[in-house]
PDB file of C-alpha atoms in Angstrom:
ATOM      1  CA  UNK A   1       0.227  -0.269   0.257  1.00 68.00           C
ATOM      2  CA  UNK A   2       0.766   3.459  -0.866  1.00 82.00           C
ATOM      3  CA  UNK A   3       3.039   4.821   2.257  1.00 83.00           C
ATOM      4  CA  UNK A   4       1.160   8.495   2.798  1.00 88.00           C
ATOM      5  CA  UNK A   5      -2.378   5.426   2.455  1.00 91.00           C
ATOM      6  CA  UNK A   6      -1.356   4.194   5.481  1.00 90.00           C
ATOM      7  CA  UNK A   7      -0.262   7.218   7.609  1.00 92.00           C
ATOM      8  CA  UNK A   8      -3.982   8.170   6.595  1.00 94.00           C
ATOM      9  CA  UNK A   9      -5.603   4.444   7.135  1.00 94.00           C
ATOM     10  CA  UNK A  10      -3.483   4.874  11.022  1.00 93.00           C
ATOM     11  CA  UNK A  11      -4.459   7.741  11.128  1.00 95.00           C
ATOM     12  CA  UNK A  12      -8.184   7.607  11.158  1.00 95.00           C
ATOM     13  CA  UNK A  13      -8.691   3.913  13.133  1.00 94.00           C
ATOM     14  CA  UNK A  14      -6.749   6.782  15.867  1.00 93.00           C
ATOM     15  CA  UNK A  15      -9.622   9.013  15.618  1.00 94.00           C
ATOM     16  CA  UNK A  16     -12.216   6.489  15.215  1.00 94.00           C
ATOM     17  CA  UNK A  17     -10.925   4.818  18.602  1.00 92.00           C
ATOM     18  CA  UNK A  18     -11.262   8.380  20.033  1.00 92.00           C
ATOM     19  CA  UNK A  19     -14.748   8.907  18.746  1.00 92.00           C
ATOM     20  CA  UNK A  20     -15.168   5.641  20.616  1.00 91.00           C
ATOM     21  CA  UNK A  21     -13.377   5.980  23.747  1.00 89.00           C
ATOM     22  CA  UNK A  22     -16.145   9.638  24.374  1.00 88.00           C
ATOM     23  CA  UNK A  23     -19.371   7.800  21.925  1.00 87.00           C
ATOM     24  CA  UNK A  24     -19.984   4.168  23.628  1.00 83.00           C
ATOM     25  CA  UNK A  25     -20.545   2.939  27.275  1.00 81.00           C
ATOM     26  CA  UNK A  26     -18.938   0.581  29.057  1.00 79.00           C
ATOM     27  CA  UNK A  27     -15.555  -1.407  29.990  1.00 81.00           C
ATOM     28  CA  UNK A  28     -15.660  -3.532  26.594  1.00 83.00           C
ATOM     29  CA  UNK A  29     -16.138  -0.566  24.531  1.00 82.00           C
ATOM     30  CA  UNK A  30     -13.754   1.586  26.042  1.00 82.00           C
ATOM     31  CA  UNK A  31     -10.996  -1.766  25.846  1.00 87.00           C
ATOM     32  CA  UNK A  32     -12.727  -2.272  22.380  1.00 87.00           C
ATOM     33  CA  UNK A  33     -11.373   1.816  22.102  1.00 88.00           C
ATOM     34  CA  UNK A  34      -8.186   0.578  23.499  1.00 86.00           C
ATOM     35  CA  UNK A  35      -7.316  -2.094  20.598  1.00 88.00           C
ATOM     36  CA  UNK A  36      -8.799   0.564  17.620  1.00 90.00           C
ATOM     37  CA  UNK A  37      -6.043   3.030  18.634  1.00 89.00           C
ATOM     38  CA  UNK A  38      -3.155   0.434  19.779  1.00 86.00           C
ATOM     39  CA  UNK A  39      -3.487  -0.740  15.717  1.00 88.00           C
ATOM     40  CA  UNK A  40      -3.829   2.206  14.772  1.00 90.00           C
ATOM     41  CA  UNK A  41      -0.591   4.143  16.910  1.00 87.00           C
ATOM     42  CA  UNK A  42       1.390   0.788  15.768  1.00 84.00           C
ATOM     43  CA  UNK A  43       0.465   1.470  12.473  1.00 87.00           C
ATOM     44  CA  UNK A  44       1.728   4.952  12.087  1.00 90.00           C
ATOM     45  CA  UNK A  45       5.193   4.776  14.268  1.00 85.00           C
ATOM     46  CA  UNK A  46       5.817   1.730  11.768  1.00 83.00           C
ATOM     47  CA  UNK A  47       5.027   3.678   8.599  1.00 88.00           C
ATOM     48  CA  UNK A  48       6.581   7.476  10.025  1.00 88.00           C
ATOM     49  CA  UNK A  49       9.843   5.768  10.755  1.00 84.00           C
ATOM     50  CA  UNK A  50      10.012   3.863   7.471  1.00 83.00           C
ATOM     51  CA  UNK A  51       8.802   6.535   5.547  1.00 87.00           C
ATOM     52  CA  UNK A  52      11.224   9.505   7.148  1.00 86.00           C
ATOM     53  CA  UNK A  53      13.978   6.851   5.871  1.00 80.00           C
ATOM     54  CA  UNK A  54      12.910   6.980   1.673  1.00 83.00           C
ATOM     55  CA  UNK A  55      12.530  10.345   2.129  1.00 86.00           C
ATOM     56  CA  UNK A  56      15.634  11.707   3.509  1.00 81.00           C
ATOM     57  CA  UNK A  57      18.344  11.976   1.208  1.00 80.00           C
ATOM     58  CA  UNK A  58      21.167   9.228   1.711  1.00 76.00           C
ATOM     59  CA  UNK A  59      23.928   9.994   3.673  1.00 74.00           C
ATOM     60  CA  UNK A  60      20.803  11.386   6.222  1.00 79.00           C
ATOM     61  CA  UNK A  61      18.128   8.555   7.367  1.00 79.00           C
ATOM     62  CA  UNK A  62      19.221   8.883  10.459  1.00 79.00           C
ATOM     63  CA  UNK A  63      18.329  11.942  11.420  1.00 81.00           C
ATOM     64  CA  UNK A  64      15.441  11.728   9.258  1.00 83.00           C
ATOM     65  CA  UNK A  65      14.461   8.967  12.153  1.00 82.00           C
ATOM     66  CA  UNK A  66      15.599  10.091  14.410  1.00 83.00           C
ATOM     67  CA  UNK A  67      13.461  13.342  14.179  1.00 86.00           C
ATOM     68  CA  UNK A  68       9.961  10.746  14.473  1.00 86.00           C
ATOM     69  CA  UNK A  69      11.734   9.646  18.091  1.00 83.00           C
ATOM     70  CA  UNK A  70      12.203  13.318  19.191  1.00 85.00           C
ATOM     71  CA  UNK A  71       8.187  13.868  18.166  1.00 85.00           C
ATOM     72  CA  UNK A  72       7.652  10.522  20.114  1.00 80.00           C
ATOM     73  CA  UNK A  73       9.173  11.971  23.309  1.00 80.00           C
ATOM     74  CA  UNK A  74       8.287  16.006  23.018  1.00 83.00           C
ATOM     75  CA  UNK A  75       4.276  14.312  22.811  1.00 83.00           C
ATOM     76  CA  UNK A  76       5.580  12.178  26.321  1.00 78.00           C
ATOM     77  CA  UNK A  77       7.145  15.055  27.841  1.00 77.00           C
ATOM     78  CA  UNK A  78       4.592  18.262  27.202  1.00 80.00           C
ATOM     79  CA  UNK A  79       1.600  15.738  27.152  1.00 80.00           C
ATOM     80  CA  UNK A  80       1.449  14.092  30.775  1.00 74.00           C
ATOM     81  CA  UNK A  81       1.585  16.909  32.540  1.00 75.00           C
ATOM     82  CA  UNK A  82      -0.326  19.452  29.980  1.00 80.00           C
ATOM     83  CA  UNK A  83      -3.591  15.731  30.333  1.00 79.00           C
ATOM     84  CA  UNK A  84      -2.450  16.086  33.887  1.00 73.00           C
ATOM     85  CA  UNK A  85      -3.537  19.482  34.648  1.00 78.00           C
ATOM     86  CA  UNK A  86      -6.803  18.788  31.766  1.00 82.00           C
ATOM     87  CA  UNK A  87      -8.130  16.548  33.266  1.00 78.00           C
ATOM     88  CA  UNK A  88      -7.804  17.966  37.326  1.00 76.00           C
ATOM     89  CA  UNK A  89      -9.917  21.484  35.755  1.00 82.00           C
ATOM     90  CA  UNK A  90     -12.139  19.204  33.317  1.00 83.00           C
ATOM     91  CA  UNK A  91     -12.861  15.939  32.398  1.00 82.00           C
ATOM     92  CA  UNK A  92     -11.489  13.183  30.995  1.00 81.00           C
ATOM     93  CA  UNK A  93     -13.080  13.967  28.238  1.00 85.00           C
ATOM     94  CA  UNK A  94     -12.020  16.739  27.302  1.00 89.00           C
ATOM     95  CA  UNK A  95      -7.872  14.859  26.290  1.00 88.00           C
ATOM     96  CA  UNK A  96      -9.790  13.206  24.164  1.00 89.00           C
ATOM     97  CA  UNK A  97     -11.493  16.284  22.073  1.00 91.00           C
ATOM     98  CA  UNK A  98      -8.417  17.624  22.331  1.00 90.00           C
ATOM     99  CA  UNK A  99      -6.299  15.103  20.803  1.00 91.00           C
ATOM    100  CA  UNK A 100      -9.343  14.185  18.403  1.00 93.00           C
ATOM    101  CA  UNK A 101      -9.137  18.087  17.241  1.00 94.00           C
ATOM    102  CA  UNK A 102      -4.857  17.051  16.426  1.00 93.00           C
ATOM    103  CA  UNK A 103      -5.390  13.997  15.123  1.00 94.00           C
ATOM    104  CA  UNK A 104      -8.035  15.995  12.347  1.00 95.00           C
ATOM    105  CA  UNK A 105      -5.300  17.953  11.988  1.00 95.00           C
ATOM    106  CA  UNK A 106      -2.435  14.964  11.556  1.00 93.00           C
ATOM    107  CA  UNK A 107      -4.876  13.642   9.161  1.00 94.00           C
ATOM    108  CA  UNK A 108      -5.089  17.171   6.895  1.00 94.00           C
ATOM    109  CA  UNK A 109      -1.499  17.847   7.385  1.00 93.00           C
ATOM    110  CA  UNK A 110      -0.260  14.518   5.843  1.00 93.00           C
ATOM    111  CA  UNK A 111      -2.960  14.303   3.234  1.00 92.00           C
ATOM    112  CA  UNK A 112      -0.854  18.145   2.280  1.00 91.00           C
ATOM    113  CA  UNK A 113       2.842  17.692   2.545  1.00 91.00           C
ATOM    114  CA  UNK A 114       3.275  14.041   2.395  1.00 89.00           C
ATOM    115  CA  UNK A 115       4.046  12.484  -1.074  1.00 87.00           C
ATOM    116  CA  UNK A 116       2.353   9.172  -2.592  1.00 85.00           C
ATOM    117  CA  UNK A 117       5.159   6.867  -2.189  1.00 78.00           C
ATOM    118  CA  UNK A 118       4.813   2.978  -2.619  1.00 74.00           C
ATOM    119  CA  UNK A 119       5.188   0.765   0.141  1.00 64.00           C
ATOM    120  CA  UNK A 120       5.752  -3.010   0.022  1.00 61.00           C
ATOM    121  CA  UNK A 121       3.987  -5.763  -1.370  1.00 60.00           C
ATOM    122  CA  UNK A 122       2.057  -7.540   1.321  1.00 62.00           C
ATOM    123  CA  UNK A 123       3.742 -10.043   2.471  1.00 61.00           C
ATOM    124  CA  UNK A 124       2.641 -13.322   4.444  1.00 62.00           C
ATOM    125  CA  UNK A 125       2.888 -14.087   8.240  1.00 63.00           C
ATOM    126  CA  UNK A 126       5.548 -16.658   7.828  1.00 70.00           C
ATOM    127  CA  UNK A 127       7.853 -15.164   5.300  1.00 68.00           C
ATOM    128  CA  UNK A 128       7.312 -12.514   8.059  1.00 68.00           C
ATOM    129  CA  UNK A 129       8.125 -14.343  10.680  1.00 71.00           C
ATOM    130  CA  UNK A 130      10.719 -16.311   8.731  1.00 77.00           C
ATOM    131  CA  UNK A 131      13.082 -13.382   8.483  1.00 77.00           C
ATOM    132  CA  UNK A 132      14.088 -14.188  12.721  1.00 81.00           C
ATOM    133  CA  UNK A 133      15.515 -17.586  10.833  1.00 84.00           C
ATOM    134  CA  UNK A 134      18.558 -15.163   9.725  1.00 85.00           C
ATOM    135  CA  UNK A 135      21.423 -14.495  11.774  1.00 85.00           C
ATOM    136  CA  UNK A 136      21.768 -11.732  11.741  1.00 86.00           C
ATOM    137  CA  UNK A 137      18.772  -9.938  12.685  1.00 89.00           C
ATOM    138  CA  UNK A 138      17.475 -12.540  14.640  1.00 90.00           C
ATOM    139  CA  UNK A 139      20.671 -11.130  16.603  1.00 91.00           C
ATOM    140  CA  UNK A 140      19.603  -6.963  16.247  1.00 91.00           C
ATOM    141  CA  UNK A 141      16.231  -7.819  17.691  1.00 93.00           C
ATOM    142  CA  UNK A 142      17.379  -9.605  20.277  1.00 94.00           C
ATOM    143  CA  UNK A 143      19.276  -6.192  21.252  1.00 95.00           C
ATOM    144  CA  UNK A 144      16.661  -4.239  21.602  1.00 95.00           C
ATOM    145  CA  UNK A 145      14.389  -6.728  23.515  1.00 96.00           C
ATOM    146  CA  UNK A 146      17.362  -6.854  25.971  1.00 96.00           C
ATOM    147  CA  UNK A 147      17.991  -2.950  26.463  1.00 96.00           C
ATOM    148  CA  UNK A 148      14.436  -2.690  26.516  1.00 95.00           C
ATOM    149  CA  UNK A 149      14.492  -5.194  29.637  1.00 96.00           C
ATOM    150  CA  UNK A 150      16.446  -2.536  31.183  1.00 95.00           C
ATOM    151  CA  UNK A 151      14.944   0.404  30.524  1.00 94.00           C
ATOM    152  CA  UNK A 152      11.659  -1.052  31.815  1.00 93.00           C
ATOM    153  CA  UNK A 153      13.206  -2.281  35.273  1.00 94.00           C
ATOM    154  CA  UNK A 154      14.609   0.683  35.974  1.00 93.00           C
ATOM    155  CA  UNK A 155      11.882   2.637  33.940  1.00 90.00           C
ATOM    156  CA  UNK A 156       8.993   1.222  36.252  1.00 89.00           C
ATOM    157  CA  UNK A 157      10.065   1.963  39.047  1.00 91.00           C
ATOM    158  CA  UNK A 158      11.888   5.314  39.180  1.00 90.00           C
ATOM    159  CA  UNK A 159       9.363   6.982  40.997  1.00 88.00           C
ATOM    160  CA  UNK A 160       9.568   4.599  43.877  1.00 89.00           C
ATOM    161  CA  UNK A 161      13.387   4.945  43.668  1.00 92.00           C
ATOM    162  CA  UNK A 162      13.520   9.124  43.224  1.00 91.00           C
ATOM    163  CA  UNK A 163      11.313   8.556  46.335  1.00 90.00           C
ATOM    164  CA  UNK A 164      12.951   5.951  48.842  1.00 89.00           C
ATOM    165  CA  UNK A 165      16.224   6.012  48.138  1.00 89.00           C
ATOM    166  CA  UNK A 166      16.433   9.075  47.025  1.00 89.00           C
ATOM    167  CA  UNK A 167      14.257  11.008  49.289  1.00 87.00           C
ATOM    168  CA  UNK A 168      12.430  12.923  47.498  1.00 88.00           C
ATOM    169  CA  UNK A 169       9.130  14.506  47.599  1.00 86.00           C
ATOM    170  CA  UNK A 170       6.584  14.366  45.265  1.00 80.00           C
ATOM    171  CA  UNK A 171       7.228  17.419  43.741  1.00 82.00           C
ATOM    172  CA  UNK A 172      10.903  17.523  43.242  1.00 87.00           C
ATOM    173  CA  UNK A 173       9.819  13.663  41.770  1.00 86.00           C
ATOM    174  CA  UNK A 174       7.560  15.804  39.028  1.00 83.00           C
ATOM    175  CA  UNK A 175      10.806  17.832  38.327  1.00 86.00           C
ATOM    176  CA  UNK A 176      13.292  14.931  38.357  1.00 89.00           C
ATOM    177  CA  UNK A 177      10.877  13.350  35.378  1.00 86.00           C
ATOM    178  CA  UNK A 178      10.114  16.525  33.673  1.00 87.00           C
ATOM    179  CA  UNK A 179      14.056  16.752  33.679  1.00 90.00           C
ATOM    180  CA  UNK A 180      14.809  12.872  31.954  1.00 89.00           C
ATOM    181  CA  UNK A 181      12.330  14.344  29.096  1.00 88.00           C
ATOM    182  CA  UNK A 182      14.172  16.664  28.302  1.00 90.00           C
ATOM    183  CA  UNK A 183      17.310  14.314  27.836  1.00 92.00           C
ATOM    184  CA  UNK A 184      14.651  12.031  26.395  1.00 90.00           C
ATOM    185  CA  UNK A 185      14.705  14.933  23.459  1.00 89.00           C
ATOM    186  CA  UNK A 186      18.224  15.341  23.508  1.00 92.00           C
ATOM    187  CA  UNK A 187      18.886  12.333  23.142  1.00 91.00           C
ATOM    188  CA  UNK A 188      16.400  10.951  19.871  1.00 87.00           C
ATOM    189  CA  UNK A 189      17.775  13.272  17.940  1.00 88.00           C
ATOM    190  CA  UNK A 190      21.017  12.994  19.341  1.00 90.00           C
ATOM    191  CA  UNK A 191      21.149   9.251  18.078  1.00 87.00           C
ATOM    192  CA  UNK A 192      20.493  10.652  14.841  1.00 85.00           C
ATOM    193  CA  UNK A 193      23.232  13.057  14.564  1.00 87.00           C
ATOM    194  CA  UNK A 194      25.822   9.962  15.786  1.00 89.00           C
ATOM    195  CA  UNK A 195      24.315   7.529  13.193  1.00 87.00           C
ATOM    196  CA  UNK A 196      24.911   9.667  10.699  1.00 84.00           C
ATOM    197  CA  UNK A 197      28.159  11.173  11.738  1.00 86.00           C
ATOM    198  CA  UNK A 198      29.713   7.695  13.169  1.00 88.00           C
ATOM    199  CA  UNK A 199      27.928   5.108  11.548  1.00 88.00           C
ATOM    200  CA  UNK A 200      25.152   2.753  13.344  1.00 89.00           C
ATOM    201  CA  UNK A 201      27.924   0.049  15.219  1.00 90.00           C
ATOM    202  CA  UNK A 202      29.971   2.854  17.550  1.00 91.00           C
ATOM    203  CA  UNK A 203      26.399   4.561  18.027  1.00 93.00           C
ATOM    204  CA  UNK A 204      24.724   1.644  18.743  1.00 94.00           C
ATOM    205  CA  UNK A 205      27.556   0.190  21.345  1.00 93.00           C
ATOM    206  CA  UNK A 206      28.573   3.806  22.779  1.00 94.00           C
ATOM    207  CA  UNK A 207      25.347   4.346  23.718  1.00 95.00           C
ATOM    208  CA  UNK A 208      24.419   0.895  25.257  1.00 96.00           C
ATOM    209  CA  UNK A 209      27.830   0.739  28.281  1.00 96.00           C
ATOM    210  CA  UNK A 210      26.602   4.222  28.517  1.00 96.00           C
ATOM    211  CA  UNK A 211      23.908   2.864  30.006  1.00 96.00           C
ATOM    212  CA  UNK A 212      25.381   0.161  31.789  1.00 96.00           C
ATOM    213  CA  UNK A 213      27.967   2.398  33.510  1.00 96.00           C
ATOM    214  CA  UNK A 214      24.909   5.199  34.205  1.00 96.00           C
ATOM    215  CA  UNK A 215      23.454   2.747  35.940  1.00 96.00           C
ATOM    216  CA  UNK A 216      26.188   0.806  37.598  1.00 95.00           C
ATOM    217  CA  UNK A 217      27.760   3.932  39.774  1.00 96.00           C
ATOM    218  CA  UNK A 218      23.698   4.426  40.271  1.00 94.00           C
ATOM    219  CA  UNK A 219      23.888   1.294  42.350  1.00 91.00           C
ATOM    220  CA  UNK A 220      27.082   2.642  43.869  1.00 93.00           C
ATOM    221  CA  UNK A 221      26.399   6.708  44.618  1.00 92.00           C
ATOM    222  CA  UNK A 222      22.289   6.185  44.950  1.00 89.00           C
ATOM    223  CA  UNK A 223      21.685   8.813  47.791  1.00 89.00           C
ATOM    224  CA  UNK A 224      24.327  11.039  46.864  1.00 91.00           C
ATOM    225  CA  UNK A 225      21.844  13.620  45.061  1.00 90.00           C
ATOM    226  CA  UNK A 226      24.439  15.742  43.273  1.00 93.00           C
ATOM    227  CA  UNK A 227      25.925  12.547  41.399  1.00 94.00           C
ATOM    228  CA  UNK A 228      23.355  10.597  41.101  1.00 94.00           C
ATOM    229  CA  UNK A 229      20.798  12.690  39.643  1.00 94.00           C
ATOM    230  CA  UNK A 230      23.404  14.066  36.551  1.00 95.00           C
ATOM    231  CA  UNK A 231      24.203   9.592  36.094  1.00 96.00           C
ATOM    232  CA  UNK A 232      20.073   9.735  35.133  1.00 95.00           C
ATOM    233  CA  UNK A 233      20.487  12.487  32.983  1.00 95.00           C
ATOM    234  CA  UNK A 234      23.285  10.984  31.094  1.00 96.00           C
ATOM    235  CA  UNK A 235      20.924   7.662  31.585  1.00 96.00           C
ATOM    236  CA  UNK A 236      17.832   8.680  30.242  1.00 94.00           C
ATOM    237  CA  UNK A 237      19.952  10.385  26.724  1.00 95.00           C
ATOM    238  CA  UNK A 238      21.897   7.231  26.234  1.00 95.00           C
ATOM    239  CA  UNK A 239      19.053   4.921  26.249  1.00 94.00           C
ATOM    240  CA  UNK A 240      16.682   7.684  24.065  1.00 92.00           C
ATOM    241  CA  UNK A 241      19.658   7.278  21.617  1.00 93.00           C
ATOM    242  CA  UNK A 242      19.833   3.800  21.473  1.00 93.00           C
ATOM    243  CA  UNK A 243      15.300   4.222  19.482  1.00 88.00           C
ATOM    244  CA  UNK A 244      15.550   5.251  16.024  1.00 86.00           C
ATOM    245  CA  UNK A 245      20.062   4.671  16.486  1.00 90.00           C
ATOM    246  CA  UNK A 246      18.794   0.932  15.752  1.00 92.00           C
ATOM    247  CA  UNK A 247      15.557   0.941  13.422  1.00 87.00           C
ATOM    248  CA  UNK A 248      17.960   2.613  11.180  1.00 87.00           C
ATOM    249  CA  UNK A 249      20.336  -0.438  11.598  1.00 89.00           C
ATOM    250  CA  UNK A 250      17.434  -2.424  11.403  1.00 88.00           C
ATOM    251  CA  UNK A 251      16.055  -0.727   7.657  1.00 83.00           C
ATOM    252  CA  UNK A 252      20.002  -1.380   7.120  1.00 83.00           C
ATOM    253  CA  UNK A 253      19.935  -4.932   7.232  1.00 84.00           C
ATOM    254  CA  UNK A 254      17.381  -5.892   5.088  1.00 79.00           C
ATOM    255  CA  UNK A 255      16.135  -2.597   2.699  1.00 75.00           C
ATOM    256  CA  UNK A 256      13.471  -4.223   0.649  1.00 74.00           C
ATOM    257  CA  UNK A 257      11.494  -6.009   4.291  1.00 76.00           C
ATOM    258  CA  UNK A 258      12.038  -2.893   6.301  1.00 75.00           C
ATOM    259  CA  UNK A 259       8.178  -2.191   6.864  1.00 78.00           C
ATOM    260  CA  UNK A 260       8.305  -5.514   8.406  1.00 83.00           C
ATOM    261  CA  UNK A 261      11.474  -5.069   9.977  1.00 86.00           C
ATOM    262  CA  UNK A 262      10.377  -2.210  12.088  1.00 84.00           C
ATOM    263  CA  UNK A 263       7.098  -3.864  12.642  1.00 83.00           C
ATOM    264  CA  UNK A 264       9.255  -6.750  14.638  1.00 87.00           C
ATOM    265  CA  UNK A 265      11.529  -4.133  16.133  1.00 88.00           C
ATOM    266  CA  UNK A 266       8.258  -2.330  17.844  1.00 86.00           C
ATOM    267  CA  UNK A 267       7.398  -6.370  19.053  1.00 87.00           C
ATOM    268  CA  UNK A 268      10.500  -7.129  20.805  1.00 92.00           C
ATOM    269  CA  UNK A 269      10.291  -3.042  22.595  1.00 90.00           C
ATOM    270  CA  UNK A 270       7.163  -4.550  23.633  1.00 88.00           C
ATOM    271  CA  UNK A 271       8.076  -7.735  24.983  1.00 92.00           C
ATOM    272  CA  UNK A 272      11.508  -5.933  26.585  1.00 92.00           C
ATOM    273  CA  UNK A 273       9.463  -3.883  28.714  1.00 90.00           C
ATOM    274  CA  UNK A 274       6.657  -6.117  29.983  1.00 90.00           C
ATOM    275  CA  UNK A 275       9.790  -8.719  30.978  1.00 92.00           C
ATOM    276  CA  UNK A 276      11.306  -5.717  32.655  1.00 92.00           C
ATOM    277  CA  UNK A 277       8.272  -4.281  34.210  1.00 90.00           C
ATOM    278  CA  UNK A 278       8.290  -8.198  35.377  1.00 92.00           C
ATOM    279  CA  UNK A 279      12.126  -9.233  35.855  1.00 92.00           C
ATOM    280  CA  UNK A 280      11.501  -5.368  38.602  1.00 90.00           C
ATOM    281  CA  UNK A 281       8.534  -6.919  40.072  1.00 90.00           C
ATOM    282  CA  UNK A 282      10.166 -10.031  41.847  1.00 90.00           C
ATOM    283  CA  UNK A 283      13.889  -7.719  42.393  1.00 88.00           C
ATOM    284  CA  UNK A 284      11.943  -5.218  43.468  1.00 85.00           C
ATOM    285  CA  UNK A 285       9.833  -8.014  45.585  1.00 84.00           C
ATOM    286  CA  UNK A 286      13.053 -10.372  47.043  1.00 82.00           C
ATOM    287  CA  UNK A 287      15.624  -7.306  47.145  1.00 79.00           C
ATOM    288  CA  UNK A 288      15.664  -3.524  47.760  1.00 85.00           C
ATOM    289  CA  UNK A 289      14.224  -0.836  45.326  1.00 90.00           C
ATOM    290  CA  UNK A 290      18.036  -0.596  44.132  1.00 91.00           C
ATOM    291  CA  UNK A 291      18.236  -3.597  42.563  1.00 91.00           C
ATOM    292  CA  UNK A 292      16.556  -2.220  39.496  1.00 93.00           C
ATOM    293  CA  UNK A 293      19.436  -0.547  38.747  1.00 93.00           C
ATOM    294  CA  UNK A 294      22.830  -3.618  39.189  1.00 93.00           C
ATOM    295  CA  UNK A 295      19.788  -5.232  37.007  1.00 94.00           C
ATOM    296  CA  UNK A 296      19.828  -2.701  34.609  1.00 95.00           C
ATOM    297  CA  UNK A 297      23.225  -2.442  33.688  1.00 95.00           C
ATOM    298  CA  UNK A 298      23.537  -6.407  33.291  1.00 95.00           C
ATOM    299  CA  UNK A 299      21.512  -6.605  31.187  1.00 96.00           C
ATOM    300  CA  UNK A 300      22.260  -4.168  29.144  1.00 95.00           C
ATOM    301  CA  UNK A 301      25.453  -5.871  29.435  1.00 94.00           C
ATOM    302  CA  UNK A 302      23.852  -8.779  27.299  1.00 95.00           C
ATOM    303  CA  UNK A 303      22.724  -6.484  25.117  1.00 95.00           C
ATOM    304  CA  UNK A 304      26.228  -5.614  23.724  1.00 93.00           C
ATOM    305  CA  UNK A 305      28.002  -9.169  24.088  1.00 92.00           C
ATOM    306  CA  UNK A 306      24.701  -9.597  21.919  1.00 92.00           C
ATOM    307  CA  UNK A 307      25.747  -6.786  19.276  1.00 91.00           C
ATOM    308  CA  UNK A 308      29.082  -7.713  19.255  1.00 88.00           C
ATOM    309  CA  UNK A 309      27.634 -10.846  17.939  1.00 86.00           C
ATOM    310  CA  UNK A 310      25.462  -9.652  15.639  1.00 80.00           C
ATOM    311  CA  UNK A 311      27.685  -6.958  13.477  1.00 82.00           C
ATOM    312  CA  UNK A 312      30.239  -9.626  13.321  1.00 78.00           C
ATOM    313  CA  UNK A 313      27.720 -11.425  11.311  1.00 67.00           C
ATOM    314  CA  UNK A 314      26.471  -8.637   9.390  1.00 66.00           C
ATOM    315  CA  UNK A 315      30.763  -7.857   8.404  1.00 64.00           C
ATOM    316  CA  UNK A 316      30.596 -11.792   7.081  1.00 61.00           C
ATOM    317  CA  UNK A 317      27.501 -11.389   4.918  1.00 55.00           C
ATOM    318  CA  UNK A 318      28.657  -8.414   4.396  1.00 56.00           C
ATOM    319  CA  UNK A 319      32.006  -9.453   2.583  1.00 57.00           C
ATOM    320  CA  UNK A 320      31.001 -12.625   1.214  1.00 56.00           C
ATOM    321  CA  UNK A 321      28.243 -10.314  -0.732  1.00 51.00           C
ATOM    322  CA  UNK A 322      31.056  -8.633  -2.198  1.00 53.00           C
ATOM    323  CA  UNK A 323      33.421 -11.551  -2.677  1.00 52.00           C
TER     324      UNK A 323
END
């Protein structure tokens, strides 16, 4: 399907989910609406990344994809506090009315600015899953899985970590969370910048090593606020540097199946989030909240090891193709 049509279809599904949330009563309909919103958002994210990469000039694809990630980061940084204020002052439905209006504006913007662009041919599910049999792709997706386990372990329990270990008040926690949001904006843009200039392998490995070191040090100095806060900021920047760079890395592995790979990557992100939240809960319940730091660090080190194998396989296949 044409990529512009895919974007418009995704936004239309999101709009339908919003309308059903507002119009249909009952918990059952609310769950259906959530499914529609999830499907529409998932399709939009994958298509937006592949569209940005295809529109960008050669050598600037990673930067273009990082701009998409920057938009997602900005929506979180601005949307969550705005949503809280609106919900407290008015009604939760006002939030969905606002999202609906922005979605309509998005439909108009896509229709007017995105050119028609041929998408990938429809591929049966069996052939999509067959990509996982390719070692270089399987290992690359494994890197995504372990990195997002690490991110989820820390991010899921960051609020109790700040209140119990760093003894912060609710107001201070809000400030730190906002600062981490700003760090995510920086990381999103930095990932594309570094990938275009130094290469995806160096950027990915560098971001993972920084994450691991920051979390390992944080487990030691967590109660020293003046040191712990910069380490948290550094961790957030490095973590958000990974995402757009990994997307571009996957596109380079199989350009002819870019949409499928981005979809698979999104699946592994969600699996990582789920596993990380579960592992973090077990660790916190059985040990202490500080456990999220060293578990997060250890998991990223596993990701670095998997990445080393992945990049080694990529170089091997590249030499065979050229030789």
